[in-house]
Short mmCIF file of C-alpha atoms in Angstrom, two decimals:
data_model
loop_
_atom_site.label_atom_id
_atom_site.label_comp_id
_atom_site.label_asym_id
_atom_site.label_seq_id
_atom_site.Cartn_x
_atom_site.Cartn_y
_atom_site.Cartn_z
CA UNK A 676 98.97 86.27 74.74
CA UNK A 677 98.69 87.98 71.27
CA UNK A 678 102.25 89.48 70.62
CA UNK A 679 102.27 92.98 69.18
CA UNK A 680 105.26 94.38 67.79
CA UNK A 681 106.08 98.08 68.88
CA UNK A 682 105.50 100.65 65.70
CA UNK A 683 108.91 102.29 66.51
CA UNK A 684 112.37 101.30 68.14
CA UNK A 685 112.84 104.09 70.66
CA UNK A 686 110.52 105.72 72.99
CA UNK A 687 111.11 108.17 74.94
CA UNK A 688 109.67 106.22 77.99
CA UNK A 689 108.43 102.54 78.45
CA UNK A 690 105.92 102.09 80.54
CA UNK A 691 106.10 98.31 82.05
CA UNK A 692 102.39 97.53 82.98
CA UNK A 693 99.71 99.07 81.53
CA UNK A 694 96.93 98.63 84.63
CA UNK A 695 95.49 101.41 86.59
CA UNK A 696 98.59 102.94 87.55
CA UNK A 697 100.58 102.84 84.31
CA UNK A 698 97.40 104.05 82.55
CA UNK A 699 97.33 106.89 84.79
CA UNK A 700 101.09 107.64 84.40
CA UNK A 701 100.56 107.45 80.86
CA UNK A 702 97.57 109.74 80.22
CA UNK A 703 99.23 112.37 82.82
CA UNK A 704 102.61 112.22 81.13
CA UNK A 705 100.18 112.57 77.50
CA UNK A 706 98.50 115.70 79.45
CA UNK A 707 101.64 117.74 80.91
CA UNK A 708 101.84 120.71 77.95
CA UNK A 709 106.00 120.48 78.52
CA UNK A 710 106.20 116.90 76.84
CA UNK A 711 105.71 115.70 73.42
CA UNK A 712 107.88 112.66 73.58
CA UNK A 713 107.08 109.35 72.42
CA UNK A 714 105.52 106.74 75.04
CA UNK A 715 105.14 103.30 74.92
CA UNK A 716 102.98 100.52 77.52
CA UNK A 717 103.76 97.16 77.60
CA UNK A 718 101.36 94.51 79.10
CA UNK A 719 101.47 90.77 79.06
CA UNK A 720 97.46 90.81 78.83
CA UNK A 721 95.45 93.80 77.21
CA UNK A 722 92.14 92.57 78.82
CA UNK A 723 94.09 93.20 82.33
CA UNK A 724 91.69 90.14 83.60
CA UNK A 725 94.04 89.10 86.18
CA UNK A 726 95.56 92.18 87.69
CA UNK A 727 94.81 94.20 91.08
CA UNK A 728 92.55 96.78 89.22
CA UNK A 729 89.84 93.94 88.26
CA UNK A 730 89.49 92.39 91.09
CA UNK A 731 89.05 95.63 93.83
CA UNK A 732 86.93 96.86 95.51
CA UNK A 733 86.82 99.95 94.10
CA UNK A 734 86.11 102.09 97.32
CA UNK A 735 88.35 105.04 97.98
CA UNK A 736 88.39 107.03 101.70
CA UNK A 737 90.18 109.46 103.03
CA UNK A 738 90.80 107.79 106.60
CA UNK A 739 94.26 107.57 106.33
CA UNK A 740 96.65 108.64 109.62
CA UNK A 741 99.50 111.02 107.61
CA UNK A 742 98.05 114.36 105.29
CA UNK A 743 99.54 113.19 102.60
CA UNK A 744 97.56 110.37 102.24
CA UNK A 745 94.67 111.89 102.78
CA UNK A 746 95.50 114.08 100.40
CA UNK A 747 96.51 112.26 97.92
CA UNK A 748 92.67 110.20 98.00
CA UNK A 749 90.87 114.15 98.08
CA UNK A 750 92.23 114.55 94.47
CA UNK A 751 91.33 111.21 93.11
CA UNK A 752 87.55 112.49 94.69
CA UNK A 753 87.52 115.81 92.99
CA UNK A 754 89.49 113.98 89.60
CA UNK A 755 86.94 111.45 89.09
CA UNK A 756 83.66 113.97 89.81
CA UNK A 757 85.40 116.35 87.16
CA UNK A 758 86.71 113.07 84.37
CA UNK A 759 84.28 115.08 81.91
CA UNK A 760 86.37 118.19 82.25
CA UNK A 761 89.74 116.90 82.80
CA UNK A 762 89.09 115.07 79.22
CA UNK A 763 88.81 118.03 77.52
CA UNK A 764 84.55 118.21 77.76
CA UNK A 765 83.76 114.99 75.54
CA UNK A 766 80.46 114.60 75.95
CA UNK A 767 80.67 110.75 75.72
CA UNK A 768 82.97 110.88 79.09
CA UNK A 769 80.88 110.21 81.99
CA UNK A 770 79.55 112.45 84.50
CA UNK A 771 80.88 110.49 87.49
CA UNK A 772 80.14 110.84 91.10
CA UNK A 773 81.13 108.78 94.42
CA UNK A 774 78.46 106.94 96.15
CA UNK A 775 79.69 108.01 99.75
CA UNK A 776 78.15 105.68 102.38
CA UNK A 777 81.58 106.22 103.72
CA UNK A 778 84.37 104.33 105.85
CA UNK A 779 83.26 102.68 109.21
CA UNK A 780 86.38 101.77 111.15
CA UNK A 781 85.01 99.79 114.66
CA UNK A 782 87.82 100.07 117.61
CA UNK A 783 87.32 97.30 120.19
CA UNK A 784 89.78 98.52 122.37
CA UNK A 785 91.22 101.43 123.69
CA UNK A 786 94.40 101.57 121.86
CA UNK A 787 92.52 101.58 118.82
CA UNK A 788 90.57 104.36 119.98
CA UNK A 789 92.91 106.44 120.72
CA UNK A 790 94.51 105.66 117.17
CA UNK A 791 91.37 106.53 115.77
CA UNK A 792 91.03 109.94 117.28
CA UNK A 793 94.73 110.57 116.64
CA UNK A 794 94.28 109.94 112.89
CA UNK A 795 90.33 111.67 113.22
CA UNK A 796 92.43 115.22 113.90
CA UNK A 797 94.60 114.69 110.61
CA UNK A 798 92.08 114.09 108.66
CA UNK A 799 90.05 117.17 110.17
CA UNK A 800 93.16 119.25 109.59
CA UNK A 801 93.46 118.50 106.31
CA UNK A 802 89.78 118.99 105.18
CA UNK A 803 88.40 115.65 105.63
CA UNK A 804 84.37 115.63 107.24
CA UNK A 805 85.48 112.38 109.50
CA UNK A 806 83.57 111.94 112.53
CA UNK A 807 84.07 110.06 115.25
CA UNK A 808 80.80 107.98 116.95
CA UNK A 809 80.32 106.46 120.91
CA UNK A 810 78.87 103.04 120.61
CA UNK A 811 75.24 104.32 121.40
CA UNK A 812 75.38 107.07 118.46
CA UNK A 813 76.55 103.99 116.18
CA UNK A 814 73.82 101.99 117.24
CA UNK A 815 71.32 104.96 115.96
CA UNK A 816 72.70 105.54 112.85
CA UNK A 817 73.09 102.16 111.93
CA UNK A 818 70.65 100.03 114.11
CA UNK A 819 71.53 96.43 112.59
CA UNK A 820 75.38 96.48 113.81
CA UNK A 821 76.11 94.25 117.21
CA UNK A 822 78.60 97.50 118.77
CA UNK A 823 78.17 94.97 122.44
CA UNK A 824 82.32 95.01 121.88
CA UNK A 825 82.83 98.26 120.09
CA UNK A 826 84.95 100.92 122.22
CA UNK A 827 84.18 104.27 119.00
CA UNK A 828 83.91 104.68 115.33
CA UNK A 829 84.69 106.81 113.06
CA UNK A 830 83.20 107.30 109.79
CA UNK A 831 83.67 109.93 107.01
CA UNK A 832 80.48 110.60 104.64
CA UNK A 833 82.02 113.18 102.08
CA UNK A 834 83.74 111.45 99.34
CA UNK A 835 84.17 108.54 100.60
CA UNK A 836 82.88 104.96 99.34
CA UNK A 837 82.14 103.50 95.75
CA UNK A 838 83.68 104.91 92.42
CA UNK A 839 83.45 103.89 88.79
CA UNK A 840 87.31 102.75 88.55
CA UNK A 841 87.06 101.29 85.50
CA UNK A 842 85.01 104.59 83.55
CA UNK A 843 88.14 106.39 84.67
CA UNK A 844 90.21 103.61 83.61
CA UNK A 845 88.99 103.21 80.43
CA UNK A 846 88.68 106.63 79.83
CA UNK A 847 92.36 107.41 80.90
CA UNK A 848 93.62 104.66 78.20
CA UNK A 849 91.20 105.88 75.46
CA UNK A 850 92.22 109.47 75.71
CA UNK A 851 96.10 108.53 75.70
CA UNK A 852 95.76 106.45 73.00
CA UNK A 853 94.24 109.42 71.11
CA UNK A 854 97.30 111.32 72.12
CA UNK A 855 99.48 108.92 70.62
CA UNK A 856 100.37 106.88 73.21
CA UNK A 857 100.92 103.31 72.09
CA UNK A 858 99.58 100.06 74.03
CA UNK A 859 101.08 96.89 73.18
CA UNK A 860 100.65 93.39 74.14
CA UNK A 861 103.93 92.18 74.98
CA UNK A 862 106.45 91.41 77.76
CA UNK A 863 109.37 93.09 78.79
CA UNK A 864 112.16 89.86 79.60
CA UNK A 865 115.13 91.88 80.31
CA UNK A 866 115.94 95.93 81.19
CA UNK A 867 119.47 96.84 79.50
CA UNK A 868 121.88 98.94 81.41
CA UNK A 869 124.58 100.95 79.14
CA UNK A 870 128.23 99.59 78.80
CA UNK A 871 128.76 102.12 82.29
CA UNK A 872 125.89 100.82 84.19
CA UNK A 873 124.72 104.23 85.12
CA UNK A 874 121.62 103.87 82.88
CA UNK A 875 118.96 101.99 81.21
CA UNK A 876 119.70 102.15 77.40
CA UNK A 877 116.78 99.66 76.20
CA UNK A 878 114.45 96.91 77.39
CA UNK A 879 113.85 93.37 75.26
CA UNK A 880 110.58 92.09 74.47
CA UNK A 881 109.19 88.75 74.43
CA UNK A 882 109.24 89.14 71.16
CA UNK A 883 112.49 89.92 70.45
CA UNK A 884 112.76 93.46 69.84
CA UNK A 885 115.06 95.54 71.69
CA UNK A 886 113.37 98.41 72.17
CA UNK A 887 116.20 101.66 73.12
CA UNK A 888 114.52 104.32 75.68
CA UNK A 889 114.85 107.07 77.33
CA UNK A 890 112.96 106.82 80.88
CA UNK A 891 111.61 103.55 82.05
CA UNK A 892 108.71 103.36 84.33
CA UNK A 893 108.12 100.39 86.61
CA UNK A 894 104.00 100.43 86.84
CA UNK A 895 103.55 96.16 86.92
CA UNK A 896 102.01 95.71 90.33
CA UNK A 897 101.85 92.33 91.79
CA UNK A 898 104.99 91.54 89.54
CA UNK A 899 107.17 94.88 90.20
CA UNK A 900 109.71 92.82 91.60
CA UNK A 901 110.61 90.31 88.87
CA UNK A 902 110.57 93.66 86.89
CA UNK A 903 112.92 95.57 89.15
CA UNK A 904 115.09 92.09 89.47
CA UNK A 905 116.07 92.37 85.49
CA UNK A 906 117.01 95.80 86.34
CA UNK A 907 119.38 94.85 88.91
CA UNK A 908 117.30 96.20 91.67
CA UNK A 909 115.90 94.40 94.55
CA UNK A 910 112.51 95.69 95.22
CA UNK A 911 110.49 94.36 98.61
CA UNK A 912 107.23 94.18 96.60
CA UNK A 913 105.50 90.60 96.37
CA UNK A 914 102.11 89.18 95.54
CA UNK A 915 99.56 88.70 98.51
CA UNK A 916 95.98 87.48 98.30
CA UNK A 917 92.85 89.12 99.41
CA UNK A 918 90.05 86.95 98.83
CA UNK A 919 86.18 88.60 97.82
CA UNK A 920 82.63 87.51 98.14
CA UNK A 921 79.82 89.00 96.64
CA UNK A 922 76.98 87.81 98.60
CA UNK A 923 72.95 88.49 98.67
CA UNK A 924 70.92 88.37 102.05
CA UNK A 925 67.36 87.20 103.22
CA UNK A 926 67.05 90.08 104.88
CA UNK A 927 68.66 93.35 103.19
CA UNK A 928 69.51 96.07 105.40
CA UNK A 929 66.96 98.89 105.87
CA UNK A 930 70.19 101.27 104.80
CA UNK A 931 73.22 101.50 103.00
CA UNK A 932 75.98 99.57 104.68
CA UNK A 933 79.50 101.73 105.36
CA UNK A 934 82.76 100.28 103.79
CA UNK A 935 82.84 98.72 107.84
CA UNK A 936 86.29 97.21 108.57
CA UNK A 937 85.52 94.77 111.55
CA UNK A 938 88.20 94.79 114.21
CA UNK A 939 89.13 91.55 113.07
CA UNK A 940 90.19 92.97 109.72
CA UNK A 941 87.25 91.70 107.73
CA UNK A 942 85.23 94.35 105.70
CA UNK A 943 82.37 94.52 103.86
CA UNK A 944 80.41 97.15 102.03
CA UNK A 945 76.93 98.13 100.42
CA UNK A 946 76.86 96.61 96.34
CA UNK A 947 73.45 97.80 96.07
CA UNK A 948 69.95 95.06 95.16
CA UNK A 949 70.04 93.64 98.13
CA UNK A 950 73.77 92.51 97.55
CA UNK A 951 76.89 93.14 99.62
CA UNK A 952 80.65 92.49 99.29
CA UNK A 953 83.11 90.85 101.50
CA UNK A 954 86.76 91.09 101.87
CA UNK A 955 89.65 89.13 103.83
CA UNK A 956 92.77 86.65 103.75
CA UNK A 957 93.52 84.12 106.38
CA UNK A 958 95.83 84.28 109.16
CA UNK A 959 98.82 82.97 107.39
CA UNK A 960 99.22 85.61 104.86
CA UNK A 961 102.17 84.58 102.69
CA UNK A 962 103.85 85.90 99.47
CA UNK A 963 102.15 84.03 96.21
CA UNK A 964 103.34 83.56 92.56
CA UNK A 965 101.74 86.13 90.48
CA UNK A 966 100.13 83.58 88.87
CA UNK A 967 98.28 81.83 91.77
CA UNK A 968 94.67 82.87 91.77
CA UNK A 969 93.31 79.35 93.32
CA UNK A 970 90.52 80.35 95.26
CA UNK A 971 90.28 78.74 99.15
CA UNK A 972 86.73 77.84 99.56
CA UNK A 973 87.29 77.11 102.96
CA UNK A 974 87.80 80.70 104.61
CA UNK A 975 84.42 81.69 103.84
CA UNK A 976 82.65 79.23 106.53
CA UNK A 977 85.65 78.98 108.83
CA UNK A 978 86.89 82.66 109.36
CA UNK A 979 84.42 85.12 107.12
CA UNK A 980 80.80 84.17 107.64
CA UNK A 981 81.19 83.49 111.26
CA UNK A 982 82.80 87.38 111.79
CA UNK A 983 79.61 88.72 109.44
CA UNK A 984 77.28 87.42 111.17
CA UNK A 985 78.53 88.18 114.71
CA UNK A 986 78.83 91.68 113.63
CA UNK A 987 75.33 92.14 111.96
CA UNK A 988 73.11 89.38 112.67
CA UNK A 989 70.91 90.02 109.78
CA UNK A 990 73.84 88.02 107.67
CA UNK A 991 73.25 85.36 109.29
CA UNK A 992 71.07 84.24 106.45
CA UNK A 993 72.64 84.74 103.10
CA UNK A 994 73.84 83.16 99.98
CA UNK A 995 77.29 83.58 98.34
CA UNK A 996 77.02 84.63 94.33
CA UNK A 997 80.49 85.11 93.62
CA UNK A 998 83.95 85.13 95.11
CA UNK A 999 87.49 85.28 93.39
CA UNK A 1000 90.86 85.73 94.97
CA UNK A 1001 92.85 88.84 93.89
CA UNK A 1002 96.29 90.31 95.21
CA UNK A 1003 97.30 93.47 96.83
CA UNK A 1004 100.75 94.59 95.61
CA UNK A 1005 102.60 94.47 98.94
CA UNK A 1006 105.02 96.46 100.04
CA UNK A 1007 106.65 94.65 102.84
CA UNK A 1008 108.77 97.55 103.60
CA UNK A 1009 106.19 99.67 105.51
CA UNK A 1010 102.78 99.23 103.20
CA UNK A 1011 102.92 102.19 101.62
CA UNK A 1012 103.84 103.18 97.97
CA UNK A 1013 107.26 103.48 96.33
CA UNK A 1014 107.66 105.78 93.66
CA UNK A 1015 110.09 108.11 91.78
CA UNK A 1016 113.69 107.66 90.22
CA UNK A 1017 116.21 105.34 92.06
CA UNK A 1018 118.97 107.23 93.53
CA UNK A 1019 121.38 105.38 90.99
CA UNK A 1020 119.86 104.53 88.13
CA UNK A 1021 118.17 108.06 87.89
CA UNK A 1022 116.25 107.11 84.29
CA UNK A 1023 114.32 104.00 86.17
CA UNK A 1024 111.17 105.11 87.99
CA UNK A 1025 109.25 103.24 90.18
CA UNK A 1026 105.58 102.94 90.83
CA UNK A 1027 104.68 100.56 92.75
CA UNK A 1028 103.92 98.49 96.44
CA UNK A 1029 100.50 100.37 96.66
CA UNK A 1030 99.66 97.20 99.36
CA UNK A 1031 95.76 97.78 98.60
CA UNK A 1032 95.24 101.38 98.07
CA UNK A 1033 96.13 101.68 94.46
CA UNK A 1034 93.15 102.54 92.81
CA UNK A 1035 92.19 105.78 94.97
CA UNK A 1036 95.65 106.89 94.97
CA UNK A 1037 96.24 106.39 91.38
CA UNK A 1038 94.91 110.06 90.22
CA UNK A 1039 98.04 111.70 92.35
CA UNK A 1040 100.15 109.10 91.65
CA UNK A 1041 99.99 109.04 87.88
CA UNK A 1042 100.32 113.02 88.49
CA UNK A 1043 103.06 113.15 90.36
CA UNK A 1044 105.29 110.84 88.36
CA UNK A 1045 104.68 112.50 85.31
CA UNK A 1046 105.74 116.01 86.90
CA UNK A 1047 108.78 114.00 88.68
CA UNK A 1048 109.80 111.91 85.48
CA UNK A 1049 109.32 115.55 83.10
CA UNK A 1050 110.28 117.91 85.26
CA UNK A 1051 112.58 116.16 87.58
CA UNK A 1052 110.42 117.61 90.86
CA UNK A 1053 106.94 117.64 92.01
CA UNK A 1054 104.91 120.50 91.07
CA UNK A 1055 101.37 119.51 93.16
CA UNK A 1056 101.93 117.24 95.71
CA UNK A 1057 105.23 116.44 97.10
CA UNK A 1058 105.55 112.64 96.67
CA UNK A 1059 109.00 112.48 97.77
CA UNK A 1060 108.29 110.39 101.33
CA UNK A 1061 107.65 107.67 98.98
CA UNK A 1062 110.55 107.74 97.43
CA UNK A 1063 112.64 104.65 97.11
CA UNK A 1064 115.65 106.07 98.92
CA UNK A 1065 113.62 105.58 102.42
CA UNK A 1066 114.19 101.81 101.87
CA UNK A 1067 117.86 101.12 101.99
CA UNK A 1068 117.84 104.12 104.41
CA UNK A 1069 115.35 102.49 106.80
CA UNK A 1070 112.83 105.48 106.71
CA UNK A 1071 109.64 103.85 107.05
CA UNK A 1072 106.27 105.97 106.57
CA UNK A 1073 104.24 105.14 109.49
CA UNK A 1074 100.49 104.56 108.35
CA UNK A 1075 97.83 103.31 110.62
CA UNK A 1076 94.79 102.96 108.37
CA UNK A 1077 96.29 100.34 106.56
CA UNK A 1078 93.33 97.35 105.50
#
């Protein structure tokens, strides 16, 4: 790590994590016309090689079971096709768009089903194209799956599938950092209450700085616990990992393949040439250290390949290029995100325990804690079901479509 020294020794917010979430945070909070204060992002590595946002999928859908998740994944659609505008017209932004082959979710069972036609009229309701398919209509549109097991499906071709995650990305830091927002590489090794305990007066670097704020803003994914911890807070967020392949068959498909998500929990998706990627843990799905990114080369033959090529037998020959391990910021709680102030320490805001969804969410989510942390409510969507009240108060959010 190459330790940078902040320019200045009071910001009006620290932003702990500087990924795809606090990026967004910080270019919405550098965007809302009632704030001019001083911001600064703290990462441990500027190249971001090991967090969540590098090693995703980058896929977003809008088959989620509650509205507001499905709302919250139509605005990152309509942010990303309008980046250009939303950053003021430079001409050197992108002119994104999403390559929608869609979601296929495959119910073997009638449970399932049933769960997919409950969460089919949400969607619906809430302006989502999601469709649901009888085995024979799958076997049409898509003539390579083996549906011999498959009960329905239901897939969703309007804004839904592959994104350029890191254009916006890249974009969203670029633009900040034009709007002064300073980027550091540092660490944050302890959050500093005031002599009353009622608020965070400063954090200390790495470095030894101690740096006095006024908001602080928990963005540091797989590690949002151990940053909570030094807060005092005890946050149920913890490392998991999702392992990827990116693989290349004999025999590409005639089609693009749907983001499919097997009933077994094993997806894969379209990655364009003639190449396709794979995604799935094992059984035993444990908490990791946030530094654990040892790849086990033995899931792909016992558990992965096996489930490919059962459900479309033209993988049967194919040849792994690459595969990595990554890890889904997990919120053990109920797998959906926690954001907002805690109900205590009202200046420390969370965002965080995404569990896999984080990069389609984080257009709304970067939104709606700058309008929360600024104007102390939500001015777009109402985020506050995710607050982190609902923990200590057992309120779970119920979400089915959870990979």
């Amino acid at each position: 790590m190459k330790t940078q020294v902040p320019a200045h020794g009071r910001y009006d917010i620290v932003i702990i994590g500087g990924a795809i979430m606090g990026a967004s945070a910080a270019w919405f909070l550098s965007d809302d016309k009632d704030f001019d204060g001083s911001i600064l992002v703290v990462d441990r590595d500027l190249s971001y090689e090991n967090t969540s946002t590098m090693h995703t999928n980058s896929c977003m859908r809008q088959q989620f079971s509650t509205e507001l998740n499905v709302r919250i994944s139509q605005f990152a659609a309509d942010f990303v096709k309008n980046l250009r505008h939303h950053m003021d017209g430079d001409d050197r932004v992108p002119d994104l768009s999403i390559r929608s082959f869609g979601y296929m979710y495959l119910a073997d069972n009638d449970a399932f089903a049933d769960t997919l036609r409950e969460s089919q009229q949400v969607q619906v309701a809430a302006g989502a194209a999601t469709q649901l398919m009888t085995r024979d209509q799958i076997k049409a549109a898509y003539p390579f799956y083996n549906v011999d097991d498959i009960v329905l499906g239901s897939i969703n071709l309007v804004d839904e599938g592959f994104w350029d995650a890191m254009a916006v990305f890249d974009w969203w830091r670029r633009s900040a950092r034009n709007r002064g927002v300073e980027y550091i590489e540092n660490e944050v090794v302890a959050i500093n209450r005031n002599v009353a305990g009622t608020c965070i007066e400063s954090v200390t670097l790495k470095s030894g700085e101690v740096i006095g704020c006024g908001q602080v803003l928990n963005a540091s994914g797989p590690r949002a616990a151990q940053t909570a911890q030094m807060a005092g807070i005890a946050l149920p967020v913890e490392p998991r990992k999702r392992y990827s392949w990116v693989f290349k068959a004999d025999k590409p498909l005639d089609r693009d393949l749907p983001l499919t998500i097997d009933p077994s929990g094993v997806h894969v998706r379209e990655n364009g040439g003639g190449t396709y990627q794979c995604g799935g843990h094992s059984d035993i799905d444990p908490g990791v250290d946030p530094d654990d990114f040892n790849m086990d080369f033995t899931l792909w033959e016992s558990h992965i390949w096996p489930i490919l090529a059962t459900r479309i037998p033209q993988f049967e020959a194919i040849k792994v290029q690459s595969e990595w391990a990554g890890h889904y910021a997990y919120n053990m709680f109920d797998h959906n995100a926690i954001l907002g102030p805690h109900p205590d320490l009202g200046n420390f805001f969370f965002l965080n325990g995404f569990s896999g969804h984080g990069l389609q969410q984080s257009p709304a989510m970067g939104r709606g804690t700058a309008e929360i942390m600024v104007h102390g409510a939500y001015r777009t969507l109402d985020m506050s079901a995710f607050h982190f009240d609902r923990i200590p108060a057992g309120r779970k959010i119920i979400e089915k479509a959870v990979i």
